[in-house]
PDB file of C-alpha atoms in Angstrom:
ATOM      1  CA  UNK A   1     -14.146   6.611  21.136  1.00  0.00           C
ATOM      2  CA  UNK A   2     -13.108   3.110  21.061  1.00  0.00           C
ATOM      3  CA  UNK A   3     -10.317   1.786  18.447  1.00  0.00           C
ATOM      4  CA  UNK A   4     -11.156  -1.736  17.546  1.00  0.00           C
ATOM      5  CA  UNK A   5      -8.487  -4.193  16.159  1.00  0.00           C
ATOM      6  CA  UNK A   6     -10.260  -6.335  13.510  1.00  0.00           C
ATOM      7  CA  UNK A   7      -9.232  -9.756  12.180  1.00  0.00           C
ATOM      8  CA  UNK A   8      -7.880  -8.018   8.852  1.00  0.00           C
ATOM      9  CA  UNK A   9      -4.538  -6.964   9.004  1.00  0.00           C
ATOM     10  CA  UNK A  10      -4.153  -3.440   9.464  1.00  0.00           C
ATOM     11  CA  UNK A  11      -7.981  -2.985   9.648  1.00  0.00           C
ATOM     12  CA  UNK A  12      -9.432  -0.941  12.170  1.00  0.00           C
ATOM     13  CA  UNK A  13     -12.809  -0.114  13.461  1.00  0.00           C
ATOM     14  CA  UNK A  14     -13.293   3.296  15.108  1.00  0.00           C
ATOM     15  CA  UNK A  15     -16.759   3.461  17.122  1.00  0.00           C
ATOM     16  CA  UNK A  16     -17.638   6.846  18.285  1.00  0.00           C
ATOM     17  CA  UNK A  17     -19.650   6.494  22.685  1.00  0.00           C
ATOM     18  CA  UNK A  18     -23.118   6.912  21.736  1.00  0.00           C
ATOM     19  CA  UNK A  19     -25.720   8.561  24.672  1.00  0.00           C
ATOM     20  CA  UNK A  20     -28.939   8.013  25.387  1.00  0.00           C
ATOM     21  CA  UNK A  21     -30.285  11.238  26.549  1.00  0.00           C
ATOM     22  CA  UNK A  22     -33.871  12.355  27.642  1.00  0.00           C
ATOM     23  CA  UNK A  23     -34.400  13.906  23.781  1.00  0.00           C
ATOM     24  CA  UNK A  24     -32.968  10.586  22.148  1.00  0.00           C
ATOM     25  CA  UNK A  25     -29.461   9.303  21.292  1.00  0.00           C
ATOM     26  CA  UNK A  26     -26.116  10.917  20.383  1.00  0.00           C
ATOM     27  CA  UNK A  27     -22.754  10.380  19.541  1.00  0.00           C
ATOM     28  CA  UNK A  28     -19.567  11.905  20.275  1.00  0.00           C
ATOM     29  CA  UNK A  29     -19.095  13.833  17.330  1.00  0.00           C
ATOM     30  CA  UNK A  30     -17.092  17.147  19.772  1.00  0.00           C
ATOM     31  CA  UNK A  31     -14.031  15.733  20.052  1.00  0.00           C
ATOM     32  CA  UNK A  32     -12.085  17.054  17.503  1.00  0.00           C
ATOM     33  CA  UNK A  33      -8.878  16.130  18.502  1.00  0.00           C
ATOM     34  CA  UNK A  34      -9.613  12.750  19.076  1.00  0.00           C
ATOM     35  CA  UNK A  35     -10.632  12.055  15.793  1.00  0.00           C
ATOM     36  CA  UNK A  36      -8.092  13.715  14.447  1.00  0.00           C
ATOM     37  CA  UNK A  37      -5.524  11.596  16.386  1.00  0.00           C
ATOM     38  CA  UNK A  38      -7.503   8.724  14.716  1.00  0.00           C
ATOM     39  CA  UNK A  39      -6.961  10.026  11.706  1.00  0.00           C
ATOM     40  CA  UNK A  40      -3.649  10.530  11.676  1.00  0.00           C
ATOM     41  CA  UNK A  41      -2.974   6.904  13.157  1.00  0.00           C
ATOM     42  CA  UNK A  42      -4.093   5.955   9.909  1.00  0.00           C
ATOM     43  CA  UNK A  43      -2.164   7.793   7.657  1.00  0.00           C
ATOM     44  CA  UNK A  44       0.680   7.235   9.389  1.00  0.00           C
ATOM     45  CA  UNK A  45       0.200   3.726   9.012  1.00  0.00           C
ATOM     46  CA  UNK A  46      -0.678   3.705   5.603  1.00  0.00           C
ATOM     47  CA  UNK A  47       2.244   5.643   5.052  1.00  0.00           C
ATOM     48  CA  UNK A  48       5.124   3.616   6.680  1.00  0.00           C
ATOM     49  CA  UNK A  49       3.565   0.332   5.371  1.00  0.00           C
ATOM     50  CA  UNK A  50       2.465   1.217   1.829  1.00  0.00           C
ATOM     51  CA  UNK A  51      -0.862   0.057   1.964  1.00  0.00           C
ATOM     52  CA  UNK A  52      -4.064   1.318   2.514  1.00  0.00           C
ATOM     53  CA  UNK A  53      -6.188   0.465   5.403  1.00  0.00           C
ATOM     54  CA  UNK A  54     -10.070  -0.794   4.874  1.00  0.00           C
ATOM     55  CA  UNK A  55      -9.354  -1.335   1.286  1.00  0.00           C
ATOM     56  CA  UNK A  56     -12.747  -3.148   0.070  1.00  0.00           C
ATOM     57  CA  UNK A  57     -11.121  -2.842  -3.851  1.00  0.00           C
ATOM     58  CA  UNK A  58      -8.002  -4.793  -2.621  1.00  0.00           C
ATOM     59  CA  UNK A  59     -10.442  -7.418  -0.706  1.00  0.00           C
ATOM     60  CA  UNK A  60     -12.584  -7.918  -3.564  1.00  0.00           C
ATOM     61  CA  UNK A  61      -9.263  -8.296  -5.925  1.00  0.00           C
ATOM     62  CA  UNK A  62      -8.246 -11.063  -3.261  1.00  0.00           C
ATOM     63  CA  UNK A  63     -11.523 -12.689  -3.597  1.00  0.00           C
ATOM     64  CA  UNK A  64     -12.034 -13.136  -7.389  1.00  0.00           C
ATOM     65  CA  UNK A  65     -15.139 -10.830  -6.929  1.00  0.00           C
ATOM     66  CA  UNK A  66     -13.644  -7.771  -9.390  1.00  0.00           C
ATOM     67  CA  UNK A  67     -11.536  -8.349 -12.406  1.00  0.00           C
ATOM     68  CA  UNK A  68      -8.588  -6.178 -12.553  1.00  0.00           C
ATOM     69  CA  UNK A  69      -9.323  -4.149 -15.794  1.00  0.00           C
ATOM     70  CA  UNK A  70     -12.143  -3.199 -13.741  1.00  0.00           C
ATOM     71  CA  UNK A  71     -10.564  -1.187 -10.675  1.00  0.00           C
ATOM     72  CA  UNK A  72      -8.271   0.500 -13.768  1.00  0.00           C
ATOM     73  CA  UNK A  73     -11.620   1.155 -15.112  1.00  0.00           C
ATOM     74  CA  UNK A  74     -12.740   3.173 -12.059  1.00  0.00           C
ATOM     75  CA  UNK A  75      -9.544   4.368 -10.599  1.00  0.00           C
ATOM     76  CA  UNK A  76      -7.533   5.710 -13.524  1.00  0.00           C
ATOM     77  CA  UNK A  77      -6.663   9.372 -12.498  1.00  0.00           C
ATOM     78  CA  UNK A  78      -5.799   9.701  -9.164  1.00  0.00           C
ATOM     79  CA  UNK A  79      -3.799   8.415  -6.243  1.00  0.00           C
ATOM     80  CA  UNK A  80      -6.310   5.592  -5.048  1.00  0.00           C
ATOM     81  CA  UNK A  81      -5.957   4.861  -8.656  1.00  0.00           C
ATOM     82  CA  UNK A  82      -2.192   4.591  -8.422  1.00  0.00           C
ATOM     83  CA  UNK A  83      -2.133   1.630  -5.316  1.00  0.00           C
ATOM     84  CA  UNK A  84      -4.927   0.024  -6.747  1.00  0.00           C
ATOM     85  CA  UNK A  85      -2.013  -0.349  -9.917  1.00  0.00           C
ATOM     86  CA  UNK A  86       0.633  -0.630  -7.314  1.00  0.00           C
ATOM     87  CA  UNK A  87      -1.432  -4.028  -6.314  1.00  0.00           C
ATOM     88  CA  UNK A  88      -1.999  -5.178  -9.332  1.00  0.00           C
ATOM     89  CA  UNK A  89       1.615  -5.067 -10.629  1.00  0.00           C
ATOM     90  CA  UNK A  90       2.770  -6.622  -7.334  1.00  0.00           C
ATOM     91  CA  UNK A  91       0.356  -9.556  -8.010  1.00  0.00           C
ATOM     92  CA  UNK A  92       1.626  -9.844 -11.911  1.00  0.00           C
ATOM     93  CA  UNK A  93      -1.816  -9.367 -13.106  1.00  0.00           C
ATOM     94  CA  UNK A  94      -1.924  -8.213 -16.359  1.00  0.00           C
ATOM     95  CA  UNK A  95      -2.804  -4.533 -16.634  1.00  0.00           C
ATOM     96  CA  UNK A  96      -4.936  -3.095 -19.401  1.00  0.00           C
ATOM     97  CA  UNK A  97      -3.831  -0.246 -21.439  1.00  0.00           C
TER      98      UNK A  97
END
């Protein structure tokens, strides 16, 4: 398993080997602990900065390609819900009701 830096901060790519054996190709899929190691690289990242890591909402927010009353929309009642808010007050946008 390769972790890949990407020109987004605090984006990462993870790319499971791949094999090309006699019956066809497969990936590394065994290796429990290594993707679990991944996994918690991420969330502790996410946790000590505050943010959330491959955020496409966030991006798009950045962009101009969403409006904000529609991430409230779709996020409402849960936690990804609550930092897409978090991001939104930060920026000053005005929050729908």
């Amino acid at each position: 398993m390769t972790v890949i830096e990407t020109p987004l901060a605090g984006v990462f790519l993870i790319e499971p080997r791949v094999f090309n054996g006699a019956r066809g190709f497969f990936c590394e899929t065994d290796q429990a602990d290594r993707y679990a190691a991944a996994g918690n690289f991420v969330q502790t990242i996410e946790q000590r900065q505050g943010q959330k890591i491959a955020c496409p909402e966030e991006v798009a927010l950045e962009q101009g390609w969403i409006a904000p009353e529609e991430l409230v929309d779709a996020y409402h009642k849960n936690e990804y819900g609550a930092y897409v808010r978090r991001l939104l007050d930060a920026d000053a946008r005005p929050i729908p009701a």
